[in-house]
Coordinates of N, CA and C in Angstrom, one line a residue:
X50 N 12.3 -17.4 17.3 CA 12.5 -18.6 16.6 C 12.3 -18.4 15.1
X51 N 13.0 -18.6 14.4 CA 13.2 -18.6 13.1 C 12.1 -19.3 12.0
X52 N 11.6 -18.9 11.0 CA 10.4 -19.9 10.5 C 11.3 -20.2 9.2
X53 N 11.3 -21.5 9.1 CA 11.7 -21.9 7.9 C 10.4 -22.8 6.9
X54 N 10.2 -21.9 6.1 CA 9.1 -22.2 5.7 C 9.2 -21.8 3.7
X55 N 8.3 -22.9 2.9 CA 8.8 -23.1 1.4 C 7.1 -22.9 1.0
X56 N 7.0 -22.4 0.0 CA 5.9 -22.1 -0.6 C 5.9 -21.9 -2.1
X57 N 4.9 -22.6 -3.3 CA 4.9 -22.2 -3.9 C 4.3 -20.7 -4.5
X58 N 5.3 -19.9 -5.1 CA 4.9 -18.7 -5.9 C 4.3 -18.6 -6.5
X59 N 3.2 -17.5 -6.3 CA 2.0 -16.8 -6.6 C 2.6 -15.8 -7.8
X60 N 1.6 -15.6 -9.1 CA 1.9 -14.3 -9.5 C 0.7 -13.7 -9.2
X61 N 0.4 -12.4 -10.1 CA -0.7 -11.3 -9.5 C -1.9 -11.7 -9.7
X62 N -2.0 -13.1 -10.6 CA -3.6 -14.0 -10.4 C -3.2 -14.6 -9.9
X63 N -2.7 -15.0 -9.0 CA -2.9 -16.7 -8.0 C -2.6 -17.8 -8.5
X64 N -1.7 -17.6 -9.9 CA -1.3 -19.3 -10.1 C 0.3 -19.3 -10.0
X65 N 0.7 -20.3 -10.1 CA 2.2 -21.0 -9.5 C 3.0 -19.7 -10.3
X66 N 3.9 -19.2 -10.2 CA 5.0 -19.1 -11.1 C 6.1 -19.2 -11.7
X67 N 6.0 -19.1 -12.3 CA 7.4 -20.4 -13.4 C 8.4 -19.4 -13.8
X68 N 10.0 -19.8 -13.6 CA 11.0 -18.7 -13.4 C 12.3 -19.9 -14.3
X69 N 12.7 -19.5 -15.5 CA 13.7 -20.6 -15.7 C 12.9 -21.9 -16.1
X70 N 12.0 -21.9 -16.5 CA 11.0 -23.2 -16.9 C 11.0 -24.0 -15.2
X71 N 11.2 -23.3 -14.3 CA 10.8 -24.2 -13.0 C 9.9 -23.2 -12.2
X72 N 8.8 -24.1 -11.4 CA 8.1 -23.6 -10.5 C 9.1 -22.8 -9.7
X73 N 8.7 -21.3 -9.6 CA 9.5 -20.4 -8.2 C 8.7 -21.0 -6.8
X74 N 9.7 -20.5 -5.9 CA 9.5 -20.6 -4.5 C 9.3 -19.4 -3.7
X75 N 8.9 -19.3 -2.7 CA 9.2 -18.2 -1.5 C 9.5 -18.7 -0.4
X76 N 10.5 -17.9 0.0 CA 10.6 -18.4 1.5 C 10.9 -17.5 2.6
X77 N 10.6 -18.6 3.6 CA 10.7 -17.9 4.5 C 9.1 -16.7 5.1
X78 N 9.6 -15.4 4.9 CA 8.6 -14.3 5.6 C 7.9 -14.0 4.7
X79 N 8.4 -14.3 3.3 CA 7.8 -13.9 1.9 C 6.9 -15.0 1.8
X80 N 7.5 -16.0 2.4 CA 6.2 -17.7 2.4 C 4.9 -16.8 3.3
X81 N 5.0 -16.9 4.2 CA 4.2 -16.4 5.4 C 3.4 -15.4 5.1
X82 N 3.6 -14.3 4.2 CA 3.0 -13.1 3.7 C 2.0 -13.7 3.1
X83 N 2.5 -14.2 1.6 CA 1.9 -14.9 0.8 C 0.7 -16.1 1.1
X84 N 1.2 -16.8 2.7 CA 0.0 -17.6 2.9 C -1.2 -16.8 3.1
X85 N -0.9 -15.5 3.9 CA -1.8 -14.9 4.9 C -2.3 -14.1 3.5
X86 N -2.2 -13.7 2.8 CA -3.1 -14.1 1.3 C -3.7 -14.2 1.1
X87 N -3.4 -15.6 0.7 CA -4.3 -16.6 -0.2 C -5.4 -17.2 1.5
X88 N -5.1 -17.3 2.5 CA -6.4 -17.2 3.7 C -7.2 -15.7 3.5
X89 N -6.7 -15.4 3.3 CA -7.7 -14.3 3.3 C -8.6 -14.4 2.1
X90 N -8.2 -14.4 0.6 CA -8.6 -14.5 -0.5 C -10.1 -15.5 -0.4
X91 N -9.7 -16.7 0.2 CA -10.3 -18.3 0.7 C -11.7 -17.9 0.6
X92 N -12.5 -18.3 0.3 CA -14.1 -18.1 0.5 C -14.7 -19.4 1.2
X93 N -15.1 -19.2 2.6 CA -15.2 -20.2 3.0 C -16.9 -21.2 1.8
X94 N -16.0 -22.4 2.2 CA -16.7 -23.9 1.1 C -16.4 -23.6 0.0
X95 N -15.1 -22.8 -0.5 CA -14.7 -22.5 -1.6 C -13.8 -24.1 -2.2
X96 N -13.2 -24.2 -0.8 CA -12.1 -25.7 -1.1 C -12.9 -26.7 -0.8
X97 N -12.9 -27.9 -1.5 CA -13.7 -29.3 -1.4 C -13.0 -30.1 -0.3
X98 N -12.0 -29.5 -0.6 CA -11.0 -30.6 0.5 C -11.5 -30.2 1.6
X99 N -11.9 -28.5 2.0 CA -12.4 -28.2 3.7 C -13.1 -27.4 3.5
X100 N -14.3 -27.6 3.2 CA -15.2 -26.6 3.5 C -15.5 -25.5 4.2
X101 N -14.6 -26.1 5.5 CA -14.2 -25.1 6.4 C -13.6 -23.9 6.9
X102 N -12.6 -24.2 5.8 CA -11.4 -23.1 5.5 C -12.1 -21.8 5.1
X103 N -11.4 -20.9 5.1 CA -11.5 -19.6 4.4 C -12.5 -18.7 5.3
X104 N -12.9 -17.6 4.7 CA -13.6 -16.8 5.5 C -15.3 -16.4 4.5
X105 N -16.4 -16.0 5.7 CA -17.5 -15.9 5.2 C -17.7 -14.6 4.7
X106 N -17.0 -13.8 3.5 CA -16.7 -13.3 2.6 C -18.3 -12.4 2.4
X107 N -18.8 -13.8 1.5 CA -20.6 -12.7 1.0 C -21.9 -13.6 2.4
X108 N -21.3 -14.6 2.6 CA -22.5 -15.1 3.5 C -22.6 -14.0 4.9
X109 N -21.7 -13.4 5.3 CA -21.5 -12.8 6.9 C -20.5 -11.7 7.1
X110 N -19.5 -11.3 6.0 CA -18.8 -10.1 6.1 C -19.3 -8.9 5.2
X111 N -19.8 -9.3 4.1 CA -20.0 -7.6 3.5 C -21.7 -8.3 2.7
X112 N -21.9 -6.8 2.4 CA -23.2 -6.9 1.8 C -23.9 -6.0 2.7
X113 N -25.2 -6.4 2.9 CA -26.1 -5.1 3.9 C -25.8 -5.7 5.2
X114 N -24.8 -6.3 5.4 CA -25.0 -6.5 7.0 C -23.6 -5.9 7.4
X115 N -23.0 -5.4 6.5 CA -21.2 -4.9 6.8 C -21.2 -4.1 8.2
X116 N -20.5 -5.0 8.8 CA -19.8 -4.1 10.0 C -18.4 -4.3 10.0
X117 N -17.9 -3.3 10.3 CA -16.0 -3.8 10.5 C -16.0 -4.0 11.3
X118 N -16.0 -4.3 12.7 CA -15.8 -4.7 13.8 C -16.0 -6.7 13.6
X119 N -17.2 -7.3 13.0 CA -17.2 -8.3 12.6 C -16.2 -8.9 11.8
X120 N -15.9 -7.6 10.7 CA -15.0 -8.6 9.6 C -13.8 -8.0 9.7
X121 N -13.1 -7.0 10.8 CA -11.6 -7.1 11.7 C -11.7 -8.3 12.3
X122 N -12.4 -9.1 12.8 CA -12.5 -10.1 14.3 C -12.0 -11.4 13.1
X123 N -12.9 -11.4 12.2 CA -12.4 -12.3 11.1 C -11.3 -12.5 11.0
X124 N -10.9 -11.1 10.0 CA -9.5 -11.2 9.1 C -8.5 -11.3 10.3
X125 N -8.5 -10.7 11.6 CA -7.2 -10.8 12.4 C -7.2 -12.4 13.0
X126 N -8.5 -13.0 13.2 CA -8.4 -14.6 13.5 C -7.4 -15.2 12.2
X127 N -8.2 -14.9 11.5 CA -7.5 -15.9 10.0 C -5.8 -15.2 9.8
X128 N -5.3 -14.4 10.4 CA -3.9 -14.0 10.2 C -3.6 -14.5 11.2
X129 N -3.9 -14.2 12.5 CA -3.2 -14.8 13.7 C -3.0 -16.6 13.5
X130 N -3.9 -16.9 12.9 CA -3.9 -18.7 12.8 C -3.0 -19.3 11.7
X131 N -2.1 -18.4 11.0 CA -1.4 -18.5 9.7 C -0.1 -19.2 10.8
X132 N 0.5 -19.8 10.3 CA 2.0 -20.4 10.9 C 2.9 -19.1 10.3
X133 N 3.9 -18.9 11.8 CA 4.9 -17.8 11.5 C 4.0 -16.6 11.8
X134 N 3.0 -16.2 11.8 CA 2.7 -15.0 12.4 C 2.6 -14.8 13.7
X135 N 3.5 -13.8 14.2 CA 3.3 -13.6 15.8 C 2.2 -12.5 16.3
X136 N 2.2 -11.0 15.2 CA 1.2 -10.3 15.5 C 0.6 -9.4 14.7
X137 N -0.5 -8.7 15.0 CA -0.8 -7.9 13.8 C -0.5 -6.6 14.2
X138 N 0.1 -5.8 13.8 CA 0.8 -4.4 13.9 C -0.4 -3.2 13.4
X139 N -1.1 -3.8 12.0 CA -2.2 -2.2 11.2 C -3.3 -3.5 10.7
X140 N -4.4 -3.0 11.3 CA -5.7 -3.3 10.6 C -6.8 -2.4 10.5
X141 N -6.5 -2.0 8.9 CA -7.4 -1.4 8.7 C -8.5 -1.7 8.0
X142 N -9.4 -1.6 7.8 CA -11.0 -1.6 7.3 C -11.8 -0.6 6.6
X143 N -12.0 -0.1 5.1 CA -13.1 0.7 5.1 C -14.1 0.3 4.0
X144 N -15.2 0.7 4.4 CA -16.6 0.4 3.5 C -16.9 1.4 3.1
X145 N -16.8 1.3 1.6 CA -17.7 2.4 1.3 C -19.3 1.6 0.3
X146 N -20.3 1.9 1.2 CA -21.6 1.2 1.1 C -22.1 2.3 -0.3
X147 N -22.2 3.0 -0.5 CA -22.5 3.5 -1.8 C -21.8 3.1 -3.2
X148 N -20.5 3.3 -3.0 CA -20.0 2.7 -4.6 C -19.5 1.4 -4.4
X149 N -20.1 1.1 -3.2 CA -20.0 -0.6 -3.1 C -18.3 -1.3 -3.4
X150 N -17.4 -0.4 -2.8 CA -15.9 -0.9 -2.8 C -15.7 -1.2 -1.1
X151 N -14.9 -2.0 -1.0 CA -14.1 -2.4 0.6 C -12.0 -2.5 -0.1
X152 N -12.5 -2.0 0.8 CA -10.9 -1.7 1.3 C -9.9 -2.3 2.6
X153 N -8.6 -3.1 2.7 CA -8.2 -3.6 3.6 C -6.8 -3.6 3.6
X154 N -6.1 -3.0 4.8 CA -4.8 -3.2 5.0 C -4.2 -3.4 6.0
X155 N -3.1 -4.1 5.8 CA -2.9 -5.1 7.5 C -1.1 -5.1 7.0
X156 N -0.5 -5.3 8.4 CA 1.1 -5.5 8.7 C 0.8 -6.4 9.5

């Protein structure tokens, strides 16, 4: 089944962007990419509207308690719950706890 789906466009910081003096769009799989995104980006109680939303980023995914198995279980919940995603193909995860960088990549 086909997703027809409209979104406004993101540039490389996360605001709308403007193409021809009008807000651009994405659509479609490019919509769906782009949502699974900005949910990931989300810091849960980041949004006023839902405190709920987003993921527990510094409260329960990284810091001295980092485990990837916790924050794969995460990030594949919050992709699988994205509309238009059927499945996750590559999740990858790496911590590196000394120079304090995380790394993530997913299909």
């Amino acid at each position: 089944m086909p997703i027809n789906r409209v979104v406004i466009a993101l540039d490389e910081n996360h605001e709308p962007y403007v193409e021809n003096k009008r807000i651009a769009r994405k659509y479609n799989s490019d919509a769906v990419a782009q949502t699974v995104k900005t949910r990931l980006l989300l810091i849960r109680q980041e949004w006023f509207l839902n405190l709920d939303a987003g993921l527990p980023w510094f409260a329960e995914m990284l810091g001295k308690r980092s485990n990837i198995t916790t924050i794969k279980s995460y990030v594949a919940t919050q992709i699988l719950g994205t509309e238009g995603v059927v499945e996750i193909t590559r999740l990858d995860v790496i911590i590196d706890k000394q120079n304090r960088a995380f790394e993530m990549y997913y299909e």
